[in-house]
Tab-separated table of C-alpha atoms and ligand atoms in Angstrom:
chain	number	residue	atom	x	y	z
A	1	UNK	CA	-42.654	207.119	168.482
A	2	UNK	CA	-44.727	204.565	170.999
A	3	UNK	CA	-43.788	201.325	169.608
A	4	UNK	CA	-47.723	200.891	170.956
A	5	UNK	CA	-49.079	203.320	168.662
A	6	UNK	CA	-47.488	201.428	165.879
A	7	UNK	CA	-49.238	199.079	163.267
A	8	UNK	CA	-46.857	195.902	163.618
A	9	UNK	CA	-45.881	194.357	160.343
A	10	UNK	CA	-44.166	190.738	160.873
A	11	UNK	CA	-41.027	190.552	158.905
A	12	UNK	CA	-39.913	186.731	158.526
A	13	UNK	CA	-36.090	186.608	157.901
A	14	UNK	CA	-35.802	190.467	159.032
A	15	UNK	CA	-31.787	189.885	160.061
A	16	UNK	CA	-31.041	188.716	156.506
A	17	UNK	CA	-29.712	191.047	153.643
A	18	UNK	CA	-33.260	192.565	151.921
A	19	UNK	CA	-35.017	192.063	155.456
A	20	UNK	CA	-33.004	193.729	157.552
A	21	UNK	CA	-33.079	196.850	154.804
A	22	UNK	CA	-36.619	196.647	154.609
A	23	UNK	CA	-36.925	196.545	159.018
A	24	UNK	CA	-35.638	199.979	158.590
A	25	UNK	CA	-37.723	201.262	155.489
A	26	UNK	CA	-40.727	200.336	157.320
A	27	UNK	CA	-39.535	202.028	160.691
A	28	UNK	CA	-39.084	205.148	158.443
A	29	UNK	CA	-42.286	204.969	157.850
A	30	UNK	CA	-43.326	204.735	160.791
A	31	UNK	CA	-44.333	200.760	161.549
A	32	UNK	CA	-42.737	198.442	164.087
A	33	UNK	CA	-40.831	195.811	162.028
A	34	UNK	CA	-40.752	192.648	164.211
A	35	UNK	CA	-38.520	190.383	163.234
A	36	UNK	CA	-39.158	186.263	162.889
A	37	UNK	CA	-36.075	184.697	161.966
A	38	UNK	CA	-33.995	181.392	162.789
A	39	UNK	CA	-30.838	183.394	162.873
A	40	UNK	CA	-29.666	180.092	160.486
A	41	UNK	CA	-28.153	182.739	158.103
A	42	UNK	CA	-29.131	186.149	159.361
A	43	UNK	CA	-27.331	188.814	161.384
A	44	UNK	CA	-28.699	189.701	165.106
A	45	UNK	CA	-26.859	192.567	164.834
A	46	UNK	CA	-28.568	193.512	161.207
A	47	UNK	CA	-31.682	193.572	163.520
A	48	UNK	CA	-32.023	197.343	164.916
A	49	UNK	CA	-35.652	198.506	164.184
A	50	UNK	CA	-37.445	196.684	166.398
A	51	UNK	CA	-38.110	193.135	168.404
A	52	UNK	CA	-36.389	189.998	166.967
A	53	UNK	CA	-38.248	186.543	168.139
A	54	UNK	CA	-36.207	183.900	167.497
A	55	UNK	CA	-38.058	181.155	166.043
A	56	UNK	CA	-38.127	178.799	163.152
A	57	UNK	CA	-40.791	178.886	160.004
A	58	UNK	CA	-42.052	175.759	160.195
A	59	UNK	CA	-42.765	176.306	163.525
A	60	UNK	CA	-46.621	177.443	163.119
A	61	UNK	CA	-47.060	177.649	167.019
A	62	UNK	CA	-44.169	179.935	167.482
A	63	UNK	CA	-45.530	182.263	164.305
A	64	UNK	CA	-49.176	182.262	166.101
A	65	UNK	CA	-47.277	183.988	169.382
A	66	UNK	CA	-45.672	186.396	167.593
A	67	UNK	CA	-48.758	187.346	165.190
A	68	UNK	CA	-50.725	187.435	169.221
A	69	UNK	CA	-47.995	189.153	170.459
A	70	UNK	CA	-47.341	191.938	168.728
A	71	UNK	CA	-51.193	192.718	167.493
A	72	UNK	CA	-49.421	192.267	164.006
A	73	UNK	CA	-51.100	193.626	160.787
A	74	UNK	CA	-49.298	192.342	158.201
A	75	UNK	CA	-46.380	190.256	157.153
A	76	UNK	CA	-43.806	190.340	154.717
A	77	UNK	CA	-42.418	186.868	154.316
A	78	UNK	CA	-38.562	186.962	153.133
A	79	UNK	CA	-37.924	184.042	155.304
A	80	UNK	CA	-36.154	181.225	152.716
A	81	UNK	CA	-33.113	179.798	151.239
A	82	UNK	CA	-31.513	181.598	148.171
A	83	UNK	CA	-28.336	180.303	146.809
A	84	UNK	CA	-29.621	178.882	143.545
A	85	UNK	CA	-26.372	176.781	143.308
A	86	UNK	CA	-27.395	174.521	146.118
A	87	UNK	CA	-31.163	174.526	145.514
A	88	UNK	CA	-29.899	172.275	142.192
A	89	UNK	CA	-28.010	169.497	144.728
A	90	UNK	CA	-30.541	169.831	147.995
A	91	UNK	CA	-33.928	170.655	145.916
A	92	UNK	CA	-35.783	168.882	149.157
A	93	UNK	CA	-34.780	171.279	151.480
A	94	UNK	CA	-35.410	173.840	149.550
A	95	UNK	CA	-38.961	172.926	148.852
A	96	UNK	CA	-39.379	172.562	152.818
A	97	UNK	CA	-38.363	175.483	153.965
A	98	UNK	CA	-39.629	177.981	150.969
A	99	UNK	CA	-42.965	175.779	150.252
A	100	UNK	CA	-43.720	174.199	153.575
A	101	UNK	CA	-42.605	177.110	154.994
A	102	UNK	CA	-45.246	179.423	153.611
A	103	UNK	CA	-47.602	176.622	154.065
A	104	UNK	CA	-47.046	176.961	158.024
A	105	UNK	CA	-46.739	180.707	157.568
A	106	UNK	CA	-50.119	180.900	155.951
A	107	UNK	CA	-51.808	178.853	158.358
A	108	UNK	CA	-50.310	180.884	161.028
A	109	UNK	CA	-51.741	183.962	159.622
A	110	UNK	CA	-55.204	182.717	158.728
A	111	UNK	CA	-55.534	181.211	162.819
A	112	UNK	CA	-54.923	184.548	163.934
A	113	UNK	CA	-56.731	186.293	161.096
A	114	UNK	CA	-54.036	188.710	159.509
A	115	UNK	CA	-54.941	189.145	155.936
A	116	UNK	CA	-52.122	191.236	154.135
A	117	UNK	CA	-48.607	189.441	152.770
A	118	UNK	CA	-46.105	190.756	151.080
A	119	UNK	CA	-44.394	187.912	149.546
A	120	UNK	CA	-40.184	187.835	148.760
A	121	UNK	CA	-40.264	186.278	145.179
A	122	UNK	CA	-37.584	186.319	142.456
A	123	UNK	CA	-37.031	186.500	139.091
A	124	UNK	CA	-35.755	183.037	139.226
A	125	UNK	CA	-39.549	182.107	138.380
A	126	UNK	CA	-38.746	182.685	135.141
A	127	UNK	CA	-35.602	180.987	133.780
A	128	UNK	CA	-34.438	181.709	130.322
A	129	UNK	CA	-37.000	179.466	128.479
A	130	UNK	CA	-37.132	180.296	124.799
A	131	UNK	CA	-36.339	184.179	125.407
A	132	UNK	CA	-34.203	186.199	123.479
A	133	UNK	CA	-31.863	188.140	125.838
A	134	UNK	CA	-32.802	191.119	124.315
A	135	UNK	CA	-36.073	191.294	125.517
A	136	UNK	CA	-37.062	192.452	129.073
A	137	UNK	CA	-39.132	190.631	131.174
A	138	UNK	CA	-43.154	191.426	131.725
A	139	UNK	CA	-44.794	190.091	134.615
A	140	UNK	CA	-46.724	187.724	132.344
A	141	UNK	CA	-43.424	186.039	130.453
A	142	UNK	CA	-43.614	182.070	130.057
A	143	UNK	CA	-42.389	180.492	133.632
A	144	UNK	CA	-39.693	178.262	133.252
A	145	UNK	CA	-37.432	178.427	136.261
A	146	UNK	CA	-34.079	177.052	135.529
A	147	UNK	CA	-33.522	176.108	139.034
A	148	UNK	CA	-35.127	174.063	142.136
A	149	UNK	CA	-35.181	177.496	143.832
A	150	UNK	CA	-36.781	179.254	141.044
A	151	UNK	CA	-39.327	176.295	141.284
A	152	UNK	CA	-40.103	176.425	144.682
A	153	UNK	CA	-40.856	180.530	144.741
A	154	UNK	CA	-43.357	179.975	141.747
A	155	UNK	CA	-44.825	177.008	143.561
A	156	UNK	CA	-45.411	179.608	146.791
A	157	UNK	CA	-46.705	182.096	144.458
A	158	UNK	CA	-49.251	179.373	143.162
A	159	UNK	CA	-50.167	178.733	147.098
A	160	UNK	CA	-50.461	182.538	148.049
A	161	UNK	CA	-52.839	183.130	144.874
A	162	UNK	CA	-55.103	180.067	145.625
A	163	UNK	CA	-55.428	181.258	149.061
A	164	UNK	CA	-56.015	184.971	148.265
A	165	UNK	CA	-59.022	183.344	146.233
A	166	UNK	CA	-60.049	180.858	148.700
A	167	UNK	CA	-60.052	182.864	152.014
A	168	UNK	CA	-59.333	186.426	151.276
A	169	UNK	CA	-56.139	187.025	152.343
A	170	UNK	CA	-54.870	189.955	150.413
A	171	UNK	CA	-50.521	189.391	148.811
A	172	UNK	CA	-48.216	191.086	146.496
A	173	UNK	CA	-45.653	189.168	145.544
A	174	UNK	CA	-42.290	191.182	144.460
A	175	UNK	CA	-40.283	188.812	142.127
A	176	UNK	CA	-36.946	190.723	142.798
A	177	UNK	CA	-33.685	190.650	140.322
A	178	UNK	CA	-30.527	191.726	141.442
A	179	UNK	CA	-30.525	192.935	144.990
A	180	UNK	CA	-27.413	194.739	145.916
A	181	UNK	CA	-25.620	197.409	147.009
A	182	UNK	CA	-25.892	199.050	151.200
A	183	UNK	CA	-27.755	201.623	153.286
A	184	UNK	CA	-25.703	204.552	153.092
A	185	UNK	CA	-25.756	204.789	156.774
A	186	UNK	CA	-23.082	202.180	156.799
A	187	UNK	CA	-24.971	199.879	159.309
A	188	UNK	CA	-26.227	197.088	157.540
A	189	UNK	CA	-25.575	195.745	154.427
A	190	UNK	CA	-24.980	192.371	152.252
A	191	UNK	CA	-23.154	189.205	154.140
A	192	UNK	CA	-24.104	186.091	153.177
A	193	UNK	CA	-22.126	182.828	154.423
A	194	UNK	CA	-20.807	181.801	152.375
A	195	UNK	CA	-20.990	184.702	149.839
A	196	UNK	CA	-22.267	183.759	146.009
A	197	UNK	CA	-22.832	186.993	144.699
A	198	UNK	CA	-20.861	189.203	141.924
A	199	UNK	CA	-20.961	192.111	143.636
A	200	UNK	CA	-19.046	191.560	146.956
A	201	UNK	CA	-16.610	188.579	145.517
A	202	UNK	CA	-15.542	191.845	142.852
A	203	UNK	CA	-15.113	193.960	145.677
A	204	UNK	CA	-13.472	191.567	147.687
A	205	UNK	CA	-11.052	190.765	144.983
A	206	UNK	CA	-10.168	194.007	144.003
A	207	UNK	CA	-9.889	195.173	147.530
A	208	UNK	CA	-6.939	192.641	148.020
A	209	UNK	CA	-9.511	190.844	150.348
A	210	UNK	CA	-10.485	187.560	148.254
A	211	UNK	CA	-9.292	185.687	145.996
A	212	UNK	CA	-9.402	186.741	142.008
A	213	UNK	CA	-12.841	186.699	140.536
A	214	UNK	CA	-14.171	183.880	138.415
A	215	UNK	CA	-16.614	185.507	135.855
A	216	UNK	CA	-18.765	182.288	135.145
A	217	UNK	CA	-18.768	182.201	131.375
A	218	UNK	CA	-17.619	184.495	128.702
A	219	UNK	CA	-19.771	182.677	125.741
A	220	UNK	CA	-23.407	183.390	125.959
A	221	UNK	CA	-24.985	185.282	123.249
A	222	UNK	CA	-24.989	188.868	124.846
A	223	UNK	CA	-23.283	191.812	123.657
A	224	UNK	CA	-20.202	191.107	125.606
A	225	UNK	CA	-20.345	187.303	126.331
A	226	UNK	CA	-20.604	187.492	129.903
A	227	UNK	CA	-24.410	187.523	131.866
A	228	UNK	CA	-27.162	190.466	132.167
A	229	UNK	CA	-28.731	190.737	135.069
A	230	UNK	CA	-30.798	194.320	136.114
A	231	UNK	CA	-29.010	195.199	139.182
A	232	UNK	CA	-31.069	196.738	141.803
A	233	UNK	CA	-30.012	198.825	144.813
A	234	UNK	CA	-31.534	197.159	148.077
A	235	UNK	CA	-32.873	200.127	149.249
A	236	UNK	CA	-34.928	200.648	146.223
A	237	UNK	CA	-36.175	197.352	147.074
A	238	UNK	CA	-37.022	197.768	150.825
A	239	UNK	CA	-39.118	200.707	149.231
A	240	UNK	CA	-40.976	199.132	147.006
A	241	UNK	CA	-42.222	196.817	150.027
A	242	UNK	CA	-43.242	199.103	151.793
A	243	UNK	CA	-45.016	200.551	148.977
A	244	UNK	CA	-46.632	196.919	148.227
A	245	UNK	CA	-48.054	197.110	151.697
A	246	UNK	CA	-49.321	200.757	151.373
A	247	UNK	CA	-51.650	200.140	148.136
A	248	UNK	CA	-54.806	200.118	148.077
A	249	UNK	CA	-56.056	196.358	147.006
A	250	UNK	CA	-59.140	195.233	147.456
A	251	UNK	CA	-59.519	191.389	149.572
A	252	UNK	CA	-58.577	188.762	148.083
A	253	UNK	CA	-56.672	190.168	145.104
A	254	UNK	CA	-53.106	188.580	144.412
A	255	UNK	CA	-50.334	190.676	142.462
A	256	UNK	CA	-46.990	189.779	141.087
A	257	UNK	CA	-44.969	192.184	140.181
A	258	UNK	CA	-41.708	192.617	138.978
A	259	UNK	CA	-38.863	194.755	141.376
A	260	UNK	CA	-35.697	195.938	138.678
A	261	UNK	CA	-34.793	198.830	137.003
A	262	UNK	CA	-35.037	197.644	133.207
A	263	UNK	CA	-31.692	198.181	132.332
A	264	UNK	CA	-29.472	195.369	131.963
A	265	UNK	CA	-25.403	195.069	132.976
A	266	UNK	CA	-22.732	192.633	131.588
A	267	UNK	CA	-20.359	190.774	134.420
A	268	UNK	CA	-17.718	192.705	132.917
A	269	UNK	CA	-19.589	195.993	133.419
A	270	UNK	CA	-19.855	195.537	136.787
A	271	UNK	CA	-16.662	194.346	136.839
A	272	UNK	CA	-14.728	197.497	135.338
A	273	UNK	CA	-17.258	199.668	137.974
A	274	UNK	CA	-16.108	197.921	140.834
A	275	UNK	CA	-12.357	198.195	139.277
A	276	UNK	CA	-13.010	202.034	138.734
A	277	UNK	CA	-14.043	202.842	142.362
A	278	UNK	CA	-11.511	200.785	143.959
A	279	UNK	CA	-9.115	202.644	141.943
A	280	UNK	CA	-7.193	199.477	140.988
A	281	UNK	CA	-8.867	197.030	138.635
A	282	UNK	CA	-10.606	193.730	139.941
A	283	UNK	CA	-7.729	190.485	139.560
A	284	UNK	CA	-10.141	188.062	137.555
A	285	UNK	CA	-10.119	185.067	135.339
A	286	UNK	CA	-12.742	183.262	132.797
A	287	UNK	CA	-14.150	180.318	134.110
A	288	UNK	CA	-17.083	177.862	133.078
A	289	UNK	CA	-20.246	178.763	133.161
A	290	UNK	CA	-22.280	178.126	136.246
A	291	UNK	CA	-24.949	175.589	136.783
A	292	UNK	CA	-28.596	177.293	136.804
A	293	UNK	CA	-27.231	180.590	135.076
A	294	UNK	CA	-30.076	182.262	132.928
A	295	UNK	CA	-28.096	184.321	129.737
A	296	UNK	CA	-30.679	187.707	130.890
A	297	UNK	CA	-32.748	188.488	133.165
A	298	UNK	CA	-33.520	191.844	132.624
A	299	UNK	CA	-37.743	193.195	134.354
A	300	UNK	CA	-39.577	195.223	132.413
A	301	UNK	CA	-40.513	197.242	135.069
A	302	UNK	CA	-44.003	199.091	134.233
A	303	UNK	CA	-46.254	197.352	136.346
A	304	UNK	CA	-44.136	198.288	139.724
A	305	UNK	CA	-45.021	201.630	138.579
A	306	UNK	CA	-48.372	201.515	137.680
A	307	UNK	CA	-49.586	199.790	140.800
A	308	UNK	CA	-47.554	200.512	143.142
A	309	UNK	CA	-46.225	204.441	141.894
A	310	UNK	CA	-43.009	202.805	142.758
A	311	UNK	CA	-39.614	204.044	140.532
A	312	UNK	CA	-36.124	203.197	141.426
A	313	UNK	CA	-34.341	206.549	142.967
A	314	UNK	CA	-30.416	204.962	143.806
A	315	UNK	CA	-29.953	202.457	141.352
A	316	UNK	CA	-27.337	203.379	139.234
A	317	UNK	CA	-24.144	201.202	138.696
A	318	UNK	CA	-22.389	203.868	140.358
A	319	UNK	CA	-24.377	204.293	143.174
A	320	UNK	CA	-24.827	200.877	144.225
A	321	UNK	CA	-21.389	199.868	144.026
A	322	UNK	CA	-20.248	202.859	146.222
A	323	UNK	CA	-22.696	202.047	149.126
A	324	UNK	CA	-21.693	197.796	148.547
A	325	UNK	CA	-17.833	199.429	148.549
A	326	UNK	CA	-18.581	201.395	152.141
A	327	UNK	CA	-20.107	198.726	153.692
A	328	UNK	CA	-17.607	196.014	152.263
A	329	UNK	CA	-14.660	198.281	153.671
A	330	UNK	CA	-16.179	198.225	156.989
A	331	UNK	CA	-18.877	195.845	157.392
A	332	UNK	CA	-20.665	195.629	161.286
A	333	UNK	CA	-21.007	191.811	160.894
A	334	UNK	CA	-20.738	188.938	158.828
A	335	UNK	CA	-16.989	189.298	158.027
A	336	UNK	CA	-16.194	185.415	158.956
A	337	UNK	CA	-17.309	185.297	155.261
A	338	UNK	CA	-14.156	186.023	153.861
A	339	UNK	CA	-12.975	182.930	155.472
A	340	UNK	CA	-10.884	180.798	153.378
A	341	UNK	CA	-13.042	177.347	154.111
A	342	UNK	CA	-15.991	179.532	153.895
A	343	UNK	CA	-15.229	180.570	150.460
A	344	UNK	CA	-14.095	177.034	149.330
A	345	UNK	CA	-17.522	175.998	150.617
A	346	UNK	CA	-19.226	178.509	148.369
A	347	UNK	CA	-17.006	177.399	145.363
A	348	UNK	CA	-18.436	173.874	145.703
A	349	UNK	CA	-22.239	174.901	145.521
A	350	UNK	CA	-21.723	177.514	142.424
B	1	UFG	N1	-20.985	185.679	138.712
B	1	UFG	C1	-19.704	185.456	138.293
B	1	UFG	N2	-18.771	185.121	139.235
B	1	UFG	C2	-19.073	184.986	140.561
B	1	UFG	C3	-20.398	185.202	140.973
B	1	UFG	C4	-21.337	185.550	140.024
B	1	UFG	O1	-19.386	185.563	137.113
B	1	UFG	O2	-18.161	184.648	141.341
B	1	UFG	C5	-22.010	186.040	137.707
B	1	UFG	C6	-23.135	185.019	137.601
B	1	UFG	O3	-22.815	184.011	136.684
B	1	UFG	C7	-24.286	185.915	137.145
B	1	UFG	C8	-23.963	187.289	137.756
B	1	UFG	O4	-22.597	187.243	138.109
B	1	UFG	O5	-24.251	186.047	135.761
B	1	UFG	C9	-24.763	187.568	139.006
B	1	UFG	O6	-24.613	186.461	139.884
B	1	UFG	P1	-25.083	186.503	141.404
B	1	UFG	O7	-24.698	185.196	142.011
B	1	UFG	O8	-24.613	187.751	142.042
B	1	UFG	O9	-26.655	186.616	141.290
B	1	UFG	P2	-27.662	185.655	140.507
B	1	UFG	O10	-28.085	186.396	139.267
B	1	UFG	O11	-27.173	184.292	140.319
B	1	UFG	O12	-28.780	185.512	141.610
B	1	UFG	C10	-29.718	186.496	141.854
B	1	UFG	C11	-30.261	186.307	143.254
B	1	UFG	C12	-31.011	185.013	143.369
B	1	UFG	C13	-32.025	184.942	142.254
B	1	UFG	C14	-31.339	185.082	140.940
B	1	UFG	C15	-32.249	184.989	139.769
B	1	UFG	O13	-29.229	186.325	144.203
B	1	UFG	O14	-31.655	184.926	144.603
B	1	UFG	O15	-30.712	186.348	140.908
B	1	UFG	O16	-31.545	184.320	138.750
B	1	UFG	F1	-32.653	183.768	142.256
């Protein structure tokens, strides 16, 4: 198609991991994704849908030429730091570039008058608190984030809600839990540096690649010891942004809504998947348990249905860990994670 005919959606952090799978969701659909990112932890190669500018978030002049250039529409802001680890030992940073950020971001947009967000939040907002870990979490659970990241995505969420009231502006925010698995075209898929997550350290390890797995804690009260999360395949994600930007809202309303499946898997689950479709099991010890670590965080995911008619399609276990397993055997970029100094780097901010 005319990449003039398009509507233009900005997509801040578009080379990273949910950004670059949502660059091609929307290009499915038939928008130009044009990507703002710093590159600081992004792929230019994970960028294949459309423009990349290269500029920074706090930057608000650079975001104004982009929204001017492009005659953008909308924006869905992923742009941030994520590894909850280091949010707990460089909480300043983290409340500059995810809060001040979106402050600049916001500004940006309001100059130029663009008036639809779609905002990357987490389920980080809501820490453990005093939840059982049986029960699943609604959109409206007690917010307690356990970590200076969690903080600093409510606090954004707090700022995009006051300005939806204030001026108009019209925002989802998807408060995400696990993101993970690949396209199954092979050409993007998860590499962060250094890597954190269960997912591709398990596949890493079993694939001969890593070192042996650590599962952080075998002692919380869940029905195997080890951590729930509700694992989500990435691609179900980049859907349901798209979908957030489809629905019909009317100005000024804010949402927050919860992106998971509602079922929830042990470590060890995931663990003995990853083992099973390797085809030799995953070399792993018991370590502590990790700094920041919520017991369960499991969505209750009812409200992603009702508002936005979104339901996961490729979620299961099985299906996300043989996309993560394709794109881990072969990955297009991001492989200087496996680096030895890399990984002890990671180690330290766990
Ligand atoms: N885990 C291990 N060993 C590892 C890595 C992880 O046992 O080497 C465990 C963790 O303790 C946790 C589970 O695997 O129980 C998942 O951990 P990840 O690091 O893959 O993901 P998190 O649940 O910590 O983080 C995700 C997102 C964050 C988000 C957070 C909400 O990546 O952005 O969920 O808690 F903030």
């Amino acid at each position: 198609m005319d990449r003039k005919s398009q509507t233009a959606v900005l997509v801040t952090g578009g080379a990273g991991y949910i950004g670059a799978h949502t660059a091609k969701a929307l290009h499915e659909r038939g928008f130009l994704p044009v990507v703002f990112d710093n590159l600081s932890s992004g792929f230019r190669e994970a960028v294949r849908w459309g423009p990349l500018v290269h500029g920074d978030l706090r930057d608000r002049a650079a975001l104004g030429e982009a929204l001017s250039a492009y005659d953008i529409k909308a924006v869905i802001h992923f742009a941030g730091l994520i590894e909850v680890g280091r949010s707990t030992v460089q909480p300043d940073l983290f409340w500059d570039i995810n809060v001040a950020g979106t402050i600049s971001l916001l500004a940006a947009m309001r100059e130029k008058g663009v008036d639809r967000l779609v905002f990357s939040s987490s389920a980080a907002v809501y820490g453990q608190g005093q939840r059982s870990v049986q029960e699943a979490l609604a959109e409206e659970a007690d917010k307690a984030p356990d970590s200076p990241y969690g903080a600093t995505k409510l606090a954004a969420e707090w700022l995009i809600a006051a300005q939806c009231k204030a001026y108009g502006l019209t925002a989802v925010a998807l408060r995400y839990f696990n993101a993970s698995g690949a396209d199954p075209s092979g050409l993007i898929g998860e590499a962060h540096e250094p890597e954190t997550h269960l997912l591709p350290l398990a596949i890493a390890a079993a694939l001969g690649d890593g070192k042996p797995l650590t599962i952080f804690g075998q002692d919380f009260q869940t029905p195997d010891g080890t951590c729930l999360r509700d694992y989500i395949h990435v691609s179900d994600l980049a859907a349901a942004h798209v979908a957030a930007l489809d629905v019909d809202l009317p100005a000024g309303a804010f949402e927050a809504i919860n992106v998971g499946t509602g079922e929830g898997r042990s470590v060890s689950q995931v663990v003995a998947a990853v083992g099973k479709a390797v085809g030799s099991p995953v070399p792993h010890s018991i370590g502590d348990r990790r700094a920041g670590d919520p017991p369960s965080l499991v969505a209750d995911p009812t409200r992603a249905r009702q508002v936005l008619g979104w339901t996961p399609r490729c979620s299961s276990l099985e299906q996300i860990v043989e996309d993560a397993l394709r794109w881990e055997r072969n990955p297009r970029y991001g492989a200087g994670r496996r680096d030895p100094a890399k990984r002890a780097k990671a180690d330290a901010s766990a």
